[in-house]
Tab-separated table of C-alpha atoms and ligand atoms in Angstrom:
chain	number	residue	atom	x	y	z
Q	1	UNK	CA	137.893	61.907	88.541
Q	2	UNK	CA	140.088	60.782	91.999
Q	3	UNK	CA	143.339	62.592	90.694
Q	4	UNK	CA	141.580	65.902	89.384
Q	5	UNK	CA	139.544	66.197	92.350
Q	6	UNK	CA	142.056	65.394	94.951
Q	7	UNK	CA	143.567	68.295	93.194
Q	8	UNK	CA	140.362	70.805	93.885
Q	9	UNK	CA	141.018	69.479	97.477
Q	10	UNK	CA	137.447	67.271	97.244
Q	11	UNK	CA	137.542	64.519	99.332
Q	12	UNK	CA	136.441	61.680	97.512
Q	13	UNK	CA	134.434	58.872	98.764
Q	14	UNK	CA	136.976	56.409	98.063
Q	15	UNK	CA	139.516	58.790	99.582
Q	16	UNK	CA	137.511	58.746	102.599
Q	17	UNK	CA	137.062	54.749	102.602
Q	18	UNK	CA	140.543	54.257	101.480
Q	19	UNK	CA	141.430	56.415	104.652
Q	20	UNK	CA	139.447	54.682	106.856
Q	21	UNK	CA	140.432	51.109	105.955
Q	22	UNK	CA	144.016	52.196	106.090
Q	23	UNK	CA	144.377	53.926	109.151
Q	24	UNK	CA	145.260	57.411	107.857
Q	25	UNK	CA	143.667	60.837	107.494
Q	26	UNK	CA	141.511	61.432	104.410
Q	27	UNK	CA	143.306	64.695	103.982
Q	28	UNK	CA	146.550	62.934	103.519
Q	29	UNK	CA	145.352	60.455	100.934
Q	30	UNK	CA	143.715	62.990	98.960
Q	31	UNK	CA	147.524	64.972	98.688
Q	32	UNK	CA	148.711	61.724	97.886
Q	33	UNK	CA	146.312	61.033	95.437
Q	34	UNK	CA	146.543	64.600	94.284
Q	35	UNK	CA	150.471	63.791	93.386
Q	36	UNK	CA	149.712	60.786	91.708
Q	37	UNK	CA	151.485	58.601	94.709
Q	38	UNK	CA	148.330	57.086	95.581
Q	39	UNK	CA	145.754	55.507	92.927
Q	40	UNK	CA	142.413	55.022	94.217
Q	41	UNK	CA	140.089	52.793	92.488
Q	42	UNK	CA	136.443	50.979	93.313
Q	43	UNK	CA	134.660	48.125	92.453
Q	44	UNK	CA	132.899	46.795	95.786
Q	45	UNK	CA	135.102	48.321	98.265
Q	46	UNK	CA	137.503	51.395	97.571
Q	47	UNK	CA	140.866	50.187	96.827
Q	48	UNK	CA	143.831	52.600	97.186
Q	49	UNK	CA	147.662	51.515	96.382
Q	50	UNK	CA	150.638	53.600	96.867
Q	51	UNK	CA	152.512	55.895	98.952
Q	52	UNK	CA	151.610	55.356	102.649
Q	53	UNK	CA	149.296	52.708	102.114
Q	54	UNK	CA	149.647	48.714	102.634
Q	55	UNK	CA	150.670	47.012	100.100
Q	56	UNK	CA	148.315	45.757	97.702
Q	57	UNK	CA	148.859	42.066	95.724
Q	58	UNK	CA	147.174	41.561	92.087
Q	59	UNK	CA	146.351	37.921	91.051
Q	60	UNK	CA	146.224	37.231	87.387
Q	61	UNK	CA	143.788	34.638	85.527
Q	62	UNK	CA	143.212	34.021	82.244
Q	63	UNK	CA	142.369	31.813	79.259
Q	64	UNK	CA	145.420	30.147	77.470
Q	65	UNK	CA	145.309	28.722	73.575
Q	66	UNK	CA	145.644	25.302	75.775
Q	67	UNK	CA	142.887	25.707	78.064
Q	68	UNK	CA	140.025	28.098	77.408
Q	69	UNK	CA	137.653	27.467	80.162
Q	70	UNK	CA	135.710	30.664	81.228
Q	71	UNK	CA	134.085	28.864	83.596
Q	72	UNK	CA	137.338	28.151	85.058
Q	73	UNK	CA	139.171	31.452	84.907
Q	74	UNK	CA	135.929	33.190	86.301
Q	75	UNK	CA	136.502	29.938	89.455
Q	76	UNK	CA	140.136	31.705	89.645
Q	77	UNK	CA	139.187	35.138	89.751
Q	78	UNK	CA	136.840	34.488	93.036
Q	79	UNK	CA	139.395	31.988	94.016
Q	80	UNK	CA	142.031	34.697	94.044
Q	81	UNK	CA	139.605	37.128	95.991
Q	82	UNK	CA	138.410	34.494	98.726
Q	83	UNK	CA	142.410	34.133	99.640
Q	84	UNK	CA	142.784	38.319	99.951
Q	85	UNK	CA	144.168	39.884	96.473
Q	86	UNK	CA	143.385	42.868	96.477
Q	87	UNK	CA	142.729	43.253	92.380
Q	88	UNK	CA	142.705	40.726	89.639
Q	89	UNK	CA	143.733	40.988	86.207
Q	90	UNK	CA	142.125	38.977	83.417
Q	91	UNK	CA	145.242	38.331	80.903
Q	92	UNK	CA	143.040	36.286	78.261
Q	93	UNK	CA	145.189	35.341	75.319
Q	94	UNK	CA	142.484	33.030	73.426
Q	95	UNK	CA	138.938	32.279	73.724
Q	96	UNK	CA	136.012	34.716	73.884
Q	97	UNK	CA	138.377	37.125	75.942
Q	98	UNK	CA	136.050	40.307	76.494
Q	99	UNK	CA	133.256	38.034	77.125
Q	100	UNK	CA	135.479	36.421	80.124
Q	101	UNK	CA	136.580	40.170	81.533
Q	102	UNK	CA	132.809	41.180	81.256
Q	103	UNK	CA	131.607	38.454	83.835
Q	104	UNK	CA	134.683	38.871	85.912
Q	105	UNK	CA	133.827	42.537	85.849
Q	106	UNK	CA	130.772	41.753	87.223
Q	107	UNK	CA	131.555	39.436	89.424
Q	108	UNK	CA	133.887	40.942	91.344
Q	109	UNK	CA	134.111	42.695	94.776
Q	110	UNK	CA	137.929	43.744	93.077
Q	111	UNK	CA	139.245	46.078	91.350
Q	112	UNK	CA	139.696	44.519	87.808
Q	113	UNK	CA	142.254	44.739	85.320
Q	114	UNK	CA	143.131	43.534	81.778
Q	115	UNK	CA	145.633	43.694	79.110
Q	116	UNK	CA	143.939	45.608	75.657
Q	117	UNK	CA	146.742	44.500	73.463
Q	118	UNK	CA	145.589	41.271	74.146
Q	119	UNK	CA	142.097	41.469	72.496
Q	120	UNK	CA	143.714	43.401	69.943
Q	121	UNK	CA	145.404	40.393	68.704
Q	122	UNK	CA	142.461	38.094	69.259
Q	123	UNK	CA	140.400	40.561	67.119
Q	124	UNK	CA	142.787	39.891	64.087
Q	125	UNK	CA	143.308	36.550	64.640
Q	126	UNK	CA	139.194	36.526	63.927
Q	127	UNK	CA	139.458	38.198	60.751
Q	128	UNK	CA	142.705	36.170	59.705
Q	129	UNK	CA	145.272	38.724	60.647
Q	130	UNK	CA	148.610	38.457	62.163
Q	131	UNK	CA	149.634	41.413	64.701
Q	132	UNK	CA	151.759	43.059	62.332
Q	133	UNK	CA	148.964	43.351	60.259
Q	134	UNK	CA	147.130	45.500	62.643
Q	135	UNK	CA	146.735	49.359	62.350
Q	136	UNK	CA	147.200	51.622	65.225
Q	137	UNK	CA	143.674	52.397	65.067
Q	138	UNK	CA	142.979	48.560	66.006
Q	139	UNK	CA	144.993	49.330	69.277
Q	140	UNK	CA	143.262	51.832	70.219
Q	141	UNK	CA	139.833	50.064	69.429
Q	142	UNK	CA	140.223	47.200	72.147
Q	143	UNK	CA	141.596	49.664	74.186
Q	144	UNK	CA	138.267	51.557	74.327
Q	145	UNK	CA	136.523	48.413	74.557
Q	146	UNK	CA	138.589	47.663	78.077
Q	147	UNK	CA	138.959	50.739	79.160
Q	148	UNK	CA	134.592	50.509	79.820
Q	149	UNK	CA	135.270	47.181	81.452
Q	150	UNK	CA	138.224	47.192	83.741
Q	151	UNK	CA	139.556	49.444	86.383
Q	152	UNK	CA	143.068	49.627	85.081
Q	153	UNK	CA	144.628	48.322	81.501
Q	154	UNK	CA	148.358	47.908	81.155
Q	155	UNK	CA	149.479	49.736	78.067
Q	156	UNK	CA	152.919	48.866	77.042
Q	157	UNK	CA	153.566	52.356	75.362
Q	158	UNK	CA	157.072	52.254	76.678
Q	159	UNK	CA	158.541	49.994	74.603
Q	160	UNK	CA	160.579	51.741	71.569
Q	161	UNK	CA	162.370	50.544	68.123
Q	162	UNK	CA	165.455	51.600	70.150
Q	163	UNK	CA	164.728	49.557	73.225
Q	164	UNK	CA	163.527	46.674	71.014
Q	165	UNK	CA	167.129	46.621	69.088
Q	166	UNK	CA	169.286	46.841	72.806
Q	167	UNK	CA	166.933	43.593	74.060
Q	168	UNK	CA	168.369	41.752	70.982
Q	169	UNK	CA	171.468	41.737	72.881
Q	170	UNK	CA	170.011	39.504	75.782
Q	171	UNK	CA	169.800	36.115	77.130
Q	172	UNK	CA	165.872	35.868	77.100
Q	173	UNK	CA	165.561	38.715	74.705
Q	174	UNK	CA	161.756	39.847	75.401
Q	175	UNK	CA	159.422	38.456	77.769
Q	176	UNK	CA	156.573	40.686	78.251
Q	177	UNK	CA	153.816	38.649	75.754
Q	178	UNK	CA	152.143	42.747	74.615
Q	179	UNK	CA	156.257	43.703	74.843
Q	180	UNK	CA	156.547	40.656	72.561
Q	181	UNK	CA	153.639	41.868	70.253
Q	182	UNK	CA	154.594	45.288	70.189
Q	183	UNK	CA	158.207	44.112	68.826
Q	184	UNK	CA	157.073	42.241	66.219
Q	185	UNK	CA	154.661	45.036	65.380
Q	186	UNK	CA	157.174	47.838	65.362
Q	187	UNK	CA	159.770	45.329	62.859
Q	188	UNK	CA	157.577	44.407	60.708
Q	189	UNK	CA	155.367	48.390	60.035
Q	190	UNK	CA	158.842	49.737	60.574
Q	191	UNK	CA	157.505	52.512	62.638
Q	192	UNK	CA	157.421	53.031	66.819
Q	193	UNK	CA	155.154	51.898	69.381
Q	194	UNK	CA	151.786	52.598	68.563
Q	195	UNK	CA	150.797	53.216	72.142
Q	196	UNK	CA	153.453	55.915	72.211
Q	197	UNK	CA	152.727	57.302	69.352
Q	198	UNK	CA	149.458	57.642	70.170
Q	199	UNK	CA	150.192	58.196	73.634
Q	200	UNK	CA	147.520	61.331	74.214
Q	201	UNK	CA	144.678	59.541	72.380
Q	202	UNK	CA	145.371	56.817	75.173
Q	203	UNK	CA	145.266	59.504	77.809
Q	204	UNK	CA	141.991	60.701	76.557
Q	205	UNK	CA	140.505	57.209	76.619
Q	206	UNK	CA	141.529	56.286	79.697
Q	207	UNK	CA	140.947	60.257	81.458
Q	208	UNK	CA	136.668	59.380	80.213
Q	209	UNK	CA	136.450	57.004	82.629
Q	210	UNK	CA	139.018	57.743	85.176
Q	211	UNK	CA	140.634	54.010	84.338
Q	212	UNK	CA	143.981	53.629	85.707
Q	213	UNK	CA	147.015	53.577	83.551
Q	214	UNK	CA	149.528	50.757	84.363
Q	215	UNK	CA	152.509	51.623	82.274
Q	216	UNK	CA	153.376	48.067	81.046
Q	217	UNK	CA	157.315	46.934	81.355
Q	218	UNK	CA	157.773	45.330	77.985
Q	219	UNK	CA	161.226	45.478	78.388
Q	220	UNK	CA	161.153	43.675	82.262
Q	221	UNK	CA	164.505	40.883	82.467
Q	222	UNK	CA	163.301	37.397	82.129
Q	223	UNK	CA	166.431	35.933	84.000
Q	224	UNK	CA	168.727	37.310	85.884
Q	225	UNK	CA	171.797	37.818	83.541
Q	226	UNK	CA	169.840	40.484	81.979
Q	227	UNK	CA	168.636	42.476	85.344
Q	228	UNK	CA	169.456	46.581	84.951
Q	229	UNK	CA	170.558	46.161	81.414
Q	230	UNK	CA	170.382	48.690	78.712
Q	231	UNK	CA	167.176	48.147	77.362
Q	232	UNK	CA	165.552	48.240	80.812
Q	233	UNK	CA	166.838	51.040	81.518
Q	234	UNK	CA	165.659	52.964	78.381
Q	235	UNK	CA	162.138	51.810	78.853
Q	236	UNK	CA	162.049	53.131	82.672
Q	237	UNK	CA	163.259	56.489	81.085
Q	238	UNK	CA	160.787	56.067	78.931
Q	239	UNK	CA	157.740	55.422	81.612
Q	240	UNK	CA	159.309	58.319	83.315
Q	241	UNK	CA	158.353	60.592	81.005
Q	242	UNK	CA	154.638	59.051	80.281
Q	243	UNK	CA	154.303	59.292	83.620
Q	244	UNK	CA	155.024	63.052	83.675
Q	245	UNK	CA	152.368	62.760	80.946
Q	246	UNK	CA	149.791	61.058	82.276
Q	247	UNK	CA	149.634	63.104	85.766
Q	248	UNK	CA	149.051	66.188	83.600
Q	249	UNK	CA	146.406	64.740	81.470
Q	250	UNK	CA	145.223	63.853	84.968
Q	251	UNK	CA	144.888	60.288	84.451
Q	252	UNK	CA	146.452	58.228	87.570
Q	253	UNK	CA	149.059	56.042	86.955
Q	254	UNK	CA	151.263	53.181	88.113
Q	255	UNK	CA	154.402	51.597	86.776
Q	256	UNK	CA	154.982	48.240	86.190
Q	257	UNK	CA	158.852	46.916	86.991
Q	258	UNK	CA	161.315	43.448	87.088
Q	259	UNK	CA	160.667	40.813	86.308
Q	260	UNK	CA	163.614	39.018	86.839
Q	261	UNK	CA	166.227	40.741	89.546
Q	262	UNK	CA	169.092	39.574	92.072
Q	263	UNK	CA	168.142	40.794	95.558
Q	264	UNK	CA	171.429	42.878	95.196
Q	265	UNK	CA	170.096	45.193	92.689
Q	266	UNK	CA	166.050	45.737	93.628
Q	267	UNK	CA	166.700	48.367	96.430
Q	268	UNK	CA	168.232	50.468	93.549
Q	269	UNK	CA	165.612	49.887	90.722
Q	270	UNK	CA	162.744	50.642	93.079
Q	271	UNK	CA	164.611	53.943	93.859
Q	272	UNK	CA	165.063	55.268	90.539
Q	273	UNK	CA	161.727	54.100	89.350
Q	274	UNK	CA	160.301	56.397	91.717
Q	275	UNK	CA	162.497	58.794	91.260
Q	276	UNK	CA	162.236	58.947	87.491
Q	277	UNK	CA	158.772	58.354	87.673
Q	278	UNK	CA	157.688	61.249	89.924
Q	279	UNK	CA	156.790	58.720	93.135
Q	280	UNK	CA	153.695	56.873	91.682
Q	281	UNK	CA	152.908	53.307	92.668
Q	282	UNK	CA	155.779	50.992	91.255
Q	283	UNK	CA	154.017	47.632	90.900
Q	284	UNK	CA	156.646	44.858	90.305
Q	285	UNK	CA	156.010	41.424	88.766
Q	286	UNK	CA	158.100	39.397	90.857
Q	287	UNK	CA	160.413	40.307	91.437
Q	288	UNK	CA	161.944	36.767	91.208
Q	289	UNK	CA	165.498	36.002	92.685
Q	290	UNK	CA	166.866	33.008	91.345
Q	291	UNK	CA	165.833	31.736	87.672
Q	292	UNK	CA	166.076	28.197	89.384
Q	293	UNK	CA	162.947	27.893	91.656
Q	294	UNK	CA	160.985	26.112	89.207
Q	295	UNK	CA	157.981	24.712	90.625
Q	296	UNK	CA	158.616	27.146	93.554
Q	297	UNK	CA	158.601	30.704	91.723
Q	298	UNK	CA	156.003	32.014	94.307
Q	299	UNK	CA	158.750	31.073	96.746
Q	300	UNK	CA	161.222	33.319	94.831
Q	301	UNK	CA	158.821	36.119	94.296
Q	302	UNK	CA	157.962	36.039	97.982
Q	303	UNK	CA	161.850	36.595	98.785
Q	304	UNK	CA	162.022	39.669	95.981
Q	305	UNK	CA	158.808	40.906	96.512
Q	306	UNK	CA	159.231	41.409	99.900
Q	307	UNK	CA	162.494	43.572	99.637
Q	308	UNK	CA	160.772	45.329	96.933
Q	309	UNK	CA	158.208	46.842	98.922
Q	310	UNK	CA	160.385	47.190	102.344
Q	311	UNK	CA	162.005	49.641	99.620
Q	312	UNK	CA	159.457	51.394	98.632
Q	313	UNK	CA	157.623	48.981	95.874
Q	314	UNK	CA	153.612	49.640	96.086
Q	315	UNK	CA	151.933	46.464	94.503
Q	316	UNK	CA	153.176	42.752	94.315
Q	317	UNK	CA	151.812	41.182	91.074
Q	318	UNK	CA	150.979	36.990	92.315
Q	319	UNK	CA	153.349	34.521	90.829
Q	320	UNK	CA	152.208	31.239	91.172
Q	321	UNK	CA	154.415	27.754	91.453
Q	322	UNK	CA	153.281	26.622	87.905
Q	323	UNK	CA	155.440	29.946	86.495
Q	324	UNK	CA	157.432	28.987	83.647
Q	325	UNK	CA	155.522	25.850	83.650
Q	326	UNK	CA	151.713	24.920	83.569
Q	327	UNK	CA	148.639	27.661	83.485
Q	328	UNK	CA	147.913	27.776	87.098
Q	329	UNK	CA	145.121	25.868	88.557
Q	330	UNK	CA	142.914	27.650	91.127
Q	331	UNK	CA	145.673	25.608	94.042
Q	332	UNK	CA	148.204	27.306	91.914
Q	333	UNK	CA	146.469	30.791	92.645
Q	334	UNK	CA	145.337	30.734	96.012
Q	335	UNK	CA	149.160	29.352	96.945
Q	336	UNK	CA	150.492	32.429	94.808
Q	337	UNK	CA	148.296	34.650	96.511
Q	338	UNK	CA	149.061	33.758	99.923
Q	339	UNK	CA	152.825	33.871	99.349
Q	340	UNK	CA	152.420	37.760	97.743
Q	341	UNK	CA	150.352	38.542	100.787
Q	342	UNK	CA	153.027	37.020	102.826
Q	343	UNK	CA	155.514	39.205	101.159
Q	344	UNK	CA	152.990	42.680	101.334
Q	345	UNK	CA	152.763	41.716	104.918
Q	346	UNK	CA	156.701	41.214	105.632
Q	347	UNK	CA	157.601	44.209	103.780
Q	348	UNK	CA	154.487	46.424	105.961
Q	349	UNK	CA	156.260	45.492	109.326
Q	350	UNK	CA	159.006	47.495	108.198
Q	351	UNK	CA	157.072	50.410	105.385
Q	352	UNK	CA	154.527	50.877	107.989
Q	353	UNK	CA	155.455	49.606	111.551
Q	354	UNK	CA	152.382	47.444	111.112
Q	355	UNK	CA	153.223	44.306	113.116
Q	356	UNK	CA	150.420	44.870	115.723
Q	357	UNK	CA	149.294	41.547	114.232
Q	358	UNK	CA	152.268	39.760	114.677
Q	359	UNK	CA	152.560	40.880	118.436
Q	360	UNK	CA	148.717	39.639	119.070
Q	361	UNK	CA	149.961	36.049	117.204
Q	362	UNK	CA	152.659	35.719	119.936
Q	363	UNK	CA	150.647	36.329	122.479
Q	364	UNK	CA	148.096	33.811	121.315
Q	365	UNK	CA	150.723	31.412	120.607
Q	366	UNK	CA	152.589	31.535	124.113
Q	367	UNK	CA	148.905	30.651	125.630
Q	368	UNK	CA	148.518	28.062	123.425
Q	369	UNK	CA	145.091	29.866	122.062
Q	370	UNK	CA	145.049	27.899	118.608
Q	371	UNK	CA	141.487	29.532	117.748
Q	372	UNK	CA	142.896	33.358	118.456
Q	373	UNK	CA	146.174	31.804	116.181
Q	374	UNK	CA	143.827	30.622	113.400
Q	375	UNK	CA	141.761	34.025	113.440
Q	376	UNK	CA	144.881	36.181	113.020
Q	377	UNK	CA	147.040	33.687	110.329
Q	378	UNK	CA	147.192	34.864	107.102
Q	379	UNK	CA	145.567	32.117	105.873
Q	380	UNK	CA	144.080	29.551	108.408
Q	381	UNK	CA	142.863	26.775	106.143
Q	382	UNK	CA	146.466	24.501	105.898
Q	383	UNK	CA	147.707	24.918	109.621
Q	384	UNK	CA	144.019	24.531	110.617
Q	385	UNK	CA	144.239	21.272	108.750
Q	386	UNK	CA	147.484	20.239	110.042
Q	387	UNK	CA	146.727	20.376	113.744
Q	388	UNK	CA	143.751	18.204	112.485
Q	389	UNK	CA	145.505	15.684	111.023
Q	390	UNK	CA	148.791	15.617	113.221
Q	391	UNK	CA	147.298	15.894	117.140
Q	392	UNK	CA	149.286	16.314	120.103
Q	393	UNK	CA	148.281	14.174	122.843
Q	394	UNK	CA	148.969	17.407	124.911
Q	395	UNK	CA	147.517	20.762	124.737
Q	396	UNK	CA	150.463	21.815	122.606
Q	397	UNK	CA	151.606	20.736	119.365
Q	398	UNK	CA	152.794	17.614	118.417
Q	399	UNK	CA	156.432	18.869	117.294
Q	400	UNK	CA	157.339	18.868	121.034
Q	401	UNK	CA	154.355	17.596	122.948
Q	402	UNK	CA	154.632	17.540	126.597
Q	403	UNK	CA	158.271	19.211	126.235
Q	404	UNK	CA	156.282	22.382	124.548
Q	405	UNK	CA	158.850	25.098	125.143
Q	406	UNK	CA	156.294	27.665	125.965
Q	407	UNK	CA	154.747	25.659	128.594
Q	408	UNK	CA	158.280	24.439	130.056
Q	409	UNK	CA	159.501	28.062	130.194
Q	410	UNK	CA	156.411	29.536	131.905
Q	411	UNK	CA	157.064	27.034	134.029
Q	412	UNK	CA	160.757	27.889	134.743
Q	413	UNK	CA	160.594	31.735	134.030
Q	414	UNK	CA	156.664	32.273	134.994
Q	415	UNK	CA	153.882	34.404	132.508
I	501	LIG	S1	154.967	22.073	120.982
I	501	LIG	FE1	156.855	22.976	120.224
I	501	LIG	S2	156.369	23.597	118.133
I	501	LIG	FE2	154.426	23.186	119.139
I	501	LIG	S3	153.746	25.140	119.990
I	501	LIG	FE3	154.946	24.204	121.629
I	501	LIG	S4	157.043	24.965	121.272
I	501	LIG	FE4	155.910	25.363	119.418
């Protein structure tokens, strides 16, 4: 149990590896840990996201009602770990959906994570029942059944009748697909969130197997008209106090945020998340910037992820450029994947002063070193196969050739 026995002051081994990896002391990850501002999870390697740490991308897969291809989704999931996610969450809506998270479970050298409500629904679908007609117990059920599976489940106990009837008001009304479920749930039972009702049973679950909790954001904008309304706003005061919750229970926990967000208002939402959430990882979907970049939303989460975590945001969820589109292909994922990483990275200079890197790529670059440049991008494989395909006739590149400016200033101004 990493938050209990942080708490005893045991070093864990995934404290210690988690340390390690990162750079830090193991002493100050467990007091992280021991606050709930770090998570630490394993599967293959120790994986540790929050406070103080770099910041971690999650890559979703996951079969669609379209296209239910195991086979395929499983491709994604290693996909998505070959290009450097750090977790990957299985968000089946159709198909044999535990089956899929089972071999991806087992597959995988990453943390895994999954979505219970999801299975929930797929269980009464089997037996010819809509999601209102499902009883809380059924809820908890698939939870159980994920929470021996995955490393971390969102639960999206933070939605409320309340925050439900404020969401009527917007553009995009609800977006979330379990915030979606959970709506229709709550109308049609005319009761509250069975999650949050049940909120300690869901601790108890989860505390067995020391799964993380990622407090779902049911209520996250799905444009940018309805950024910091009302009804997001309930549901973070909401999380705030599951949070509170949770940490006492002593199950670790993150918080899921926007969604949808103008750059102008995410250096304020990460703040008070973490503020009303007692400092434990914020892990934003997006955010995206514009509601325009279609066929480019990776592009757009890049931009919002990026000042997301410069301000504080822990864990960049992958958007791919088939958002709002197409289920992403495995291109789709490894592009989304490299743009998150590009946005961890961006935001890390500045968190973390971590641009050592950077400073070795110049270097290499000035000297014209393409295999040192290759070892040290992000992602080699597309400028790898540009230089390829696009020679210089010169040692340099062929945007300038002969008139490389590197070469004509060491020429002029020396090494
Ligand atoms: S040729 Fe131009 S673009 Fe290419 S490395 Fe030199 S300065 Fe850069």
């Amino acid at each position: 149990m990493q938050i209990l026995d942080a708490r005893k002051g045991i070093l864990t081994p995934e404290a210690k590896e988690v340390a390690k990896a990162e750079g830090l002391s193991a002493d100050f990850v467990r007091r992280k840990a021991a606050a709930g501002r770090i998570v630490l999870m394993r599967r293959g390697n120790a994986v540790g996201i929050g406070e103080g740490l770099r910041t971690k991308t999650n890559a979703n897969v996951g079969m669609s009602p379209d296209r239910a291809s195991p086979r395929e989704e499983l491709a994604k999931a290693r996909a998505a770990e070959d290009a450097g996610a750090d977790t990957v969450m299985d968000l089946s809506i159709a198909g044999d959906a535990d089956g899929l998270l089972r071999r991806i479970a087992r597959a995988s050298r990453i943390p895994v994570g999954s979505v219970p409500i999801y299975s929930a629904m797929l269980d009464g679908k089997k037996k010819r029942k809509g999601i209102a007609d499902l009883d809380e117990e059924d809820f908890l059920r698939a939870l159980e059944r994920h929470a021996k599976l995955s490393d971390f489940v969102t639960v999206h106990a933070a939605i409320t009748t309340r925050g439900a009837e404020l969401a009527k008001k917007r553009e995009l009304k609800v977006v979330s697909r379990g915030g979606c479920f959970l709506a229709a749930w709550m109308a049609a039972n005319r009761k509250e969130n069975p999650y949050l009702e049940n909120f300690d049973a869901v601790l108890e679950i989860l505390k067995e197997r020391d799964v993380v909790l990622s407090l779902g954001d049911a209520l996250r904008p799905g444009c940018i008209a309805d950024a910091g309304d009302s009804a997001q706003m309930l549901e973070l005061i909401v999380q705030g106090k599951l949070v509170k919750r949770a940490l006492k229970a002593g199950v670790q926990v993150i918080c899921e945020g926007p969604g949808h967000m103008p750059l102008s208002k995410i250096e304020a939402n990460v703040r008070m998340q973490k503020r009303l959430c007692a400092g434990v990882p914020y892990y934003v979907l997006g955010p995206l910037v514009t509601d325009v970049a279609v066929g480019y939303d990776h592009i757009s989460a890049a931009i919002g992820g990026t000042v997301a975590a410069a301000a504080g945001a822990d864990f960049l969820c992958v958007v791919t450029p088939s958002e709002h589109v197409a289920l992403p292909d495995l291109a789709d994922v490894r592009e989304g994947v490299i743009a998150a990483r590009i946005a961890a990275h961006s935001a890390d200079i500045i968190k973390r002063m971590d641009s050592k890197r950077d400073l070795e790529m110049s270097r290499a670059r000035w000297k014209l070193d393409w295999k040192r440049q290759f070892e040290l991008a992000l992602e080699n494989g597309k400028a790898k196969e540009y230089r390829k395909r696009r020679k210089s006739r010169s040692e340099a590149c062929s945007m300038c050739g002969e008139y490389c400016a590197y070469k004509l200033s060491e020429a002029a101004l020396g090494k």
